[in-house]
Short mmCIF file of C-alpha atoms in Angstrom, two decimals:
data_model
loop_
_atom_site.label_atom_id
_atom_site.label_comp_id
_atom_site.label_asym_id
_atom_site.label_seq_id
_atom_site.Cartn_x
_atom_site.Cartn_y
_atom_site.Cartn_z
CA MET A 1 0.00 0.00 0.00
CA THR A 2 1.91 3.09 -1.21
CA ARG A 3 -0.76 5.74 -1.62
CA PHE A 4 0.87 8.13 0.84
CA ARG A 5 4.54 7.60 0.06
CA SER A 6 4.83 10.89 -1.82
CA LEU A 7 3.77 12.87 1.22
CA LEU A 8 7.11 12.37 2.93
CA LEU A 9 10.83 12.50 2.40
CA PRO A 10 12.40 9.02 1.96
CA LEU A 11 12.22 6.95 5.12
CA ALA A 12 15.96 6.47 5.08
CA ALA A 13 16.30 10.17 5.76
CA LEU A 14 14.92 10.25 8.64
CA ALA A 15 -5.14 -9.55 37.52
CA LEU A 16 -6.21 -10.56 40.69
CA GLY A 17 -8.57 -9.20 43.38
CA THR A 18 -8.02 -5.93 45.21
CA THR A 19 -7.16 -5.24 48.81
CA ALA A 20 -8.59 -2.46 50.90
CA GLY A 21 -6.99 0.87 50.12
CA ALA A 22 -5.09 -0.45 47.10
CA ALA A 23 -5.89 0.11 43.45
CA ALA A 24 -6.70 -2.93 41.36
CA PRO A 25 -3.84 -4.00 39.08
CA ARG A 26 -4.45 -3.38 35.41
CA PRO A 27 -5.33 -6.42 33.31
CA TRP A 28 -2.48 -7.78 31.24
CA THR A 29 -4.17 -6.49 28.08
CA ALA A 30 -3.52 -2.94 29.34
CA VAL A 31 0.12 -3.54 30.32
CA ALA A 32 2.94 -2.87 27.86
CA SER A 33 6.69 -2.77 28.26
CA PRO A 34 9.51 -1.81 25.88
CA VAL A 35 11.71 -4.67 24.70
CA ALA A 36 15.17 -4.93 23.19
CA THR A 37 13.87 -4.90 19.61
CA GLY A 38 12.51 -1.39 20.17
CA SER A 39 8.93 -2.69 20.08
CA TYR A 40 6.33 -2.84 22.81
CA LEU A 41 5.28 -6.11 24.41
CA ILE A 42 1.68 -6.26 25.60
CA GLY A 43 0.88 -8.63 28.45
CA ASN A 44 2.81 -10.74 30.91
CA PRO A 45 6.56 -10.53 30.12
CA LYS A 46 6.93 -14.04 31.61
CA ALA A 47 4.13 -15.55 29.55
CA ARG A 48 4.67 -19.11 28.35
CA VAL A 49 3.50 -18.24 24.85
CA LYS A 50 5.28 -15.34 23.21
CA LEU A 51 3.51 -14.13 20.09
CA VAL A 52 5.17 -11.57 17.82
CA GLU A 53 2.95 -9.72 15.37
CA TYR A 54 4.49 -8.04 12.33
CA VAL A 55 1.88 -5.48 11.37
CA SER A 56 1.25 -2.27 9.47
CA TYR A 57 -1.40 0.24 10.48
CA THR A 58 -2.32 0.83 6.82
CA CYS A 59 -2.59 -2.90 6.03
CA PRO A 60 -6.25 -3.96 5.65
CA HIS A 61 -5.36 -7.61 6.23
CA CYS A 62 -3.86 -6.58 9.58
CA GLY A 63 -7.10 -4.78 10.38
CA HIS A 64 -9.10 -7.92 9.56
CA PHE A 65 -6.80 -10.03 11.72
CA ALA A 66 -7.14 -7.59 14.62
CA ALA A 67 -10.95 -7.73 14.39
CA GLU A 68 -11.12 -11.52 14.12
CA SER A 69 -8.63 -12.20 16.93
CA ARG A 70 -9.60 -9.42 19.35
CA ALA A 71 -11.88 -11.32 21.73
CA THR A 72 -10.03 -14.65 21.92
CA LEU A 73 -6.47 -13.33 21.75
CA GLY A 74 -7.42 -10.69 24.30
CA ALA A 75 -8.57 -13.44 26.65
CA MET A 76 -5.30 -15.31 26.13
CA VAL A 77 -3.29 -12.20 27.01
CA ARG A 78 -5.57 -11.36 29.93
CA SER A 79 -4.97 -14.81 31.43
CA GLY A 80 -1.23 -14.15 31.57
CA SER A 81 -0.50 -17.20 29.42
CA THR A 82 0.31 -15.19 26.29
CA SER A 83 2.14 -11.99 25.45
CA VAL A 84 2.03 -10.06 22.17
CA GLU A 85 5.00 -8.09 20.86
CA VAL A 86 4.01 -5.58 18.19
CA ARG A 87 6.60 -4.97 15.47
CA ASN A 88 5.56 -2.31 12.98
CA GLN A 89 6.54 -2.75 9.34
CA ILE A 90 6.09 0.70 7.81
CA HIS A 91 4.70 0.74 4.29
CA ASP A 92 4.06 4.42 3.58
CA GLY A 93 3.90 7.94 5.01
CA ILE A 94 0.61 7.63 6.85
CA ASP A 95 1.86 4.36 8.32
CA LEU A 96 4.92 6.15 9.68
CA ALA A 97 2.74 8.88 11.20
CA ALA A 98 0.50 6.27 12.86
CA ALA A 99 3.37 4.11 14.15
CA THR A 100 5.12 7.16 15.57
CA LEU A 101 1.99 8.48 17.21
CA ALA A 102 1.18 5.10 18.75
CA ARG A 103 4.54 5.16 20.54
CA CYS A 104 4.64 8.79 21.62
CA ALA A 105 2.68 8.49 24.86
CA GLY A 106 4.84 5.61 26.05
CA PRO A 107 4.03 2.06 27.12
CA ALA A 108 1.13 2.97 29.43
CA ALA A 109 -0.94 4.32 26.53
CA PHE A 110 0.28 1.99 23.78
CA PRO A 111 -2.21 -0.91 24.15
CA ALA A 112 -5.22 1.39 23.90
CA LEU A 113 -3.80 3.38 20.98
CA HIS A 114 -2.78 0.25 19.10
CA GLU A 115 -6.28 -1.20 19.42
CA ALA A 116 -8.02 2.09 18.59
CA PHE A 117 -6.02 2.55 15.39
CA TYR A 118 -7.26 -0.84 14.17
CA VAL A 119 -10.84 -0.49 15.43
CA LYS A 120 -11.15 2.75 13.46
CA GLN A 121 -8.74 1.87 10.63
CA GLU A 122 -11.24 2.13 7.78
CA GLU A 123 -12.53 5.48 9.02
CA TRP A 124 -9.20 7.23 9.38
CA TYR A 125 -7.63 5.65 6.31
CA GLU A 126 -10.42 6.93 4.07
CA ARG A 127 -10.06 10.35 5.66
CA ALA A 128 -6.30 10.23 5.09
CA ALA A 129 -6.79 9.41 1.41
CA ALA A 130 -9.08 12.39 0.88
CA TRP A 131 -6.83 14.71 2.87
CA SER A 132 -3.78 13.56 0.91
CA GLU A 133 -5.36 14.33 -2.44
CA GLY A 134 -6.13 17.87 -1.38
CA ASN A 135 -2.89 18.70 0.44
CA ARG A 136 0.01 16.78 -1.13
CA ALA A 137 1.34 19.72 -3.11
CA ARG A 138 0.86 22.18 -0.24
CA ILE A 139 3.03 20.25 2.22
CA ALA A 140 5.58 18.78 -0.21
CA SER A 141 8.30 21.30 0.70
CA TRP A 142 7.75 21.15 4.47
CA PRO A 143 10.25 19.48 6.83
CA GLN A 144 9.44 15.81 7.40
CA LEU A 145 8.31 16.25 11.01
CA ASP A 146 5.84 18.94 9.96
CA GLN A 147 4.57 16.69 7.18
CA LEU A 148 4.06 13.82 9.59
CA LYS A 149 2.20 16.02 12.07
CA ALA A 150 -0.02 17.36 9.30
CA VAL A 151 -0.76 13.84 8.04
CA ALA A 152 -1.65 12.63 11.55
CA GLN A 153 -3.98 15.58 12.06
CA GLY A 154 -5.48 15.32 8.58
CA ALA A 155 -6.26 11.65 9.11
CA GLY A 156 -7.74 12.33 12.55
CA LEU A 157 -5.19 10.06 14.22
CA ASP A 158 -4.42 12.66 16.89
CA ALA A 159 -8.11 12.83 17.84
CA ILE A 160 -8.34 9.02 18.02
CA ALA A 161 -5.26 8.94 20.25
CA LYS A 162 -6.82 11.47 22.62
CA GLN A 163 -10.07 9.50 22.72
CA ALA A 164 -8.04 6.39 23.55
CA GLY A 165 -6.57 8.14 26.59
CA ALA A 166 -3.21 9.41 25.39
CA PRO A 167 -2.23 12.62 27.22
CA ALA A 168 -2.78 15.71 25.08
CA ALA A 169 0.70 17.00 25.96
CA ALA A 170 2.32 13.80 24.65
CA ILE A 171 0.36 14.00 21.40
CA ASP A 172 1.22 17.67 20.92
CA ALA A 173 4.91 16.95 21.49
CA CYS A 174 4.99 13.81 19.35
CA PHE A 175 6.51 15.37 16.23
CA THR A 176 8.54 18.07 17.96
CA THR A 177 11.69 15.95 17.66
CA ASP A 178 12.54 13.02 15.42
CA ALA A 179 13.42 10.59 18.22
CA GLN A 180 10.26 8.51 17.95
CA VAL A 181 10.27 8.72 14.15
CA LYS A 182 13.79 7.30 14.07
CA ARG A 183 12.80 4.50 16.46
CA ALA A 184 9.80 3.61 14.31
CA ILE A 185 11.93 3.53 11.16
CA ALA A 186 14.66 1.47 12.82
CA GLY A 187 12.07 -0.99 14.08
CA SER A 188 10.58 -1.29 10.62
CA GLU A 189 13.97 -1.94 9.04
CA ALA A 190 14.43 -4.82 11.47
CA THR A 191 11.32 -6.56 10.10
CA SER A 192 12.83 -7.15 6.67
CA LYS A 193 12.84 -10.94 7.16
CA VAL A 194 9.06 -11.05 6.72
CA LYS A 195 7.64 -10.73 3.22
CA GLY A 196 4.49 -8.88 4.21
CA THR A 197 1.99 -8.21 6.93
CA PRO A 198 0.52 -9.64 8.97
CA ALA A 199 3.16 -12.22 9.88
CA PHE A 200 3.83 -13.88 13.21
CA GLU A 201 6.23 -15.70 15.47
CA ILE A 202 5.20 -18.13 18.18
CA ASN A 203 8.05 -18.65 20.62
CA GLY A 204 10.55 -17.72 17.92
CA ARG A 205 9.03 -19.78 15.09
CA LEU A 206 8.15 -17.65 12.06
CA ILE A 207 4.66 -18.13 10.60
CA GLU A 208 3.55 -16.34 7.43
CA ASN A 209 0.53 -16.31 5.14
CA VAL A 210 -2.01 -17.31 7.79
CA GLY A 211 -5.07 -15.71 9.35
CA TRP A 212 -6.56 -16.03 12.80
CA ALA A 213 -8.30 -19.31 11.98
CA GLN A 214 -4.93 -20.92 11.27
CA LEU A 215 -2.99 -19.15 14.02
CA GLU A 216 -5.35 -19.82 16.94
CA PRO A 217 -4.83 -23.62 17.06
CA GLN A 218 -1.08 -23.12 16.93
CA LEU A 219 -1.29 -20.77 19.91
CA ARG A 220 -3.44 -23.31 21.77
CA ALA A 221 -0.93 -26.06 21.02
CA ALA A 222 1.85 -23.88 22.45
CA GLY A 223 -0.08 -23.41 25.71
CA ALA A 224 -2.23 -20.30 25.22
CA ARG A 225 -5.52 -20.36 27.12
#
């Protein structure tokens, strides 16, 4: 999917019960932690089943997988038996804006933003396409960070992030520096071993060209519940 590539400079340039007086722990589905690959891992870091998802926010097949797997995979993560590491493969300019924005508020906000971007994928992608057609020439000479910010706003991604609970200050500061953009690009470059998205690993074993119907029994066999 390359519809937005011309908007940007080349990528290379760039739980359990509560006790009295204590807050309930967040469910594993709302817990994320940074990992050595530069990605975020959602769920129990000590989970028996370690699922890696290679995804793109502008990939419709990834959106379909997210919708089909949401309830059951969410239950697997919530149980603590399964963790999900999200590795973004960036396909185009709007993808880079989305991947950067998803990271900007840090691990606490990432699970909700990641889910929201897929729940509303069709809505914001259509909006991005229309916005791109009307504004490509206007922003072509802008610095890349300004282009990315404009794309995120034009697509409505910033509004979705706020609705998902990301702090307004973090969203406003997202494209002030290129630190998160560089991390997103570096993470994407590290996904070159997969031919397309979505692709998966279960406990280090690469699995490609499957959907949720084929992946679920393999997760169950590995110990997901």
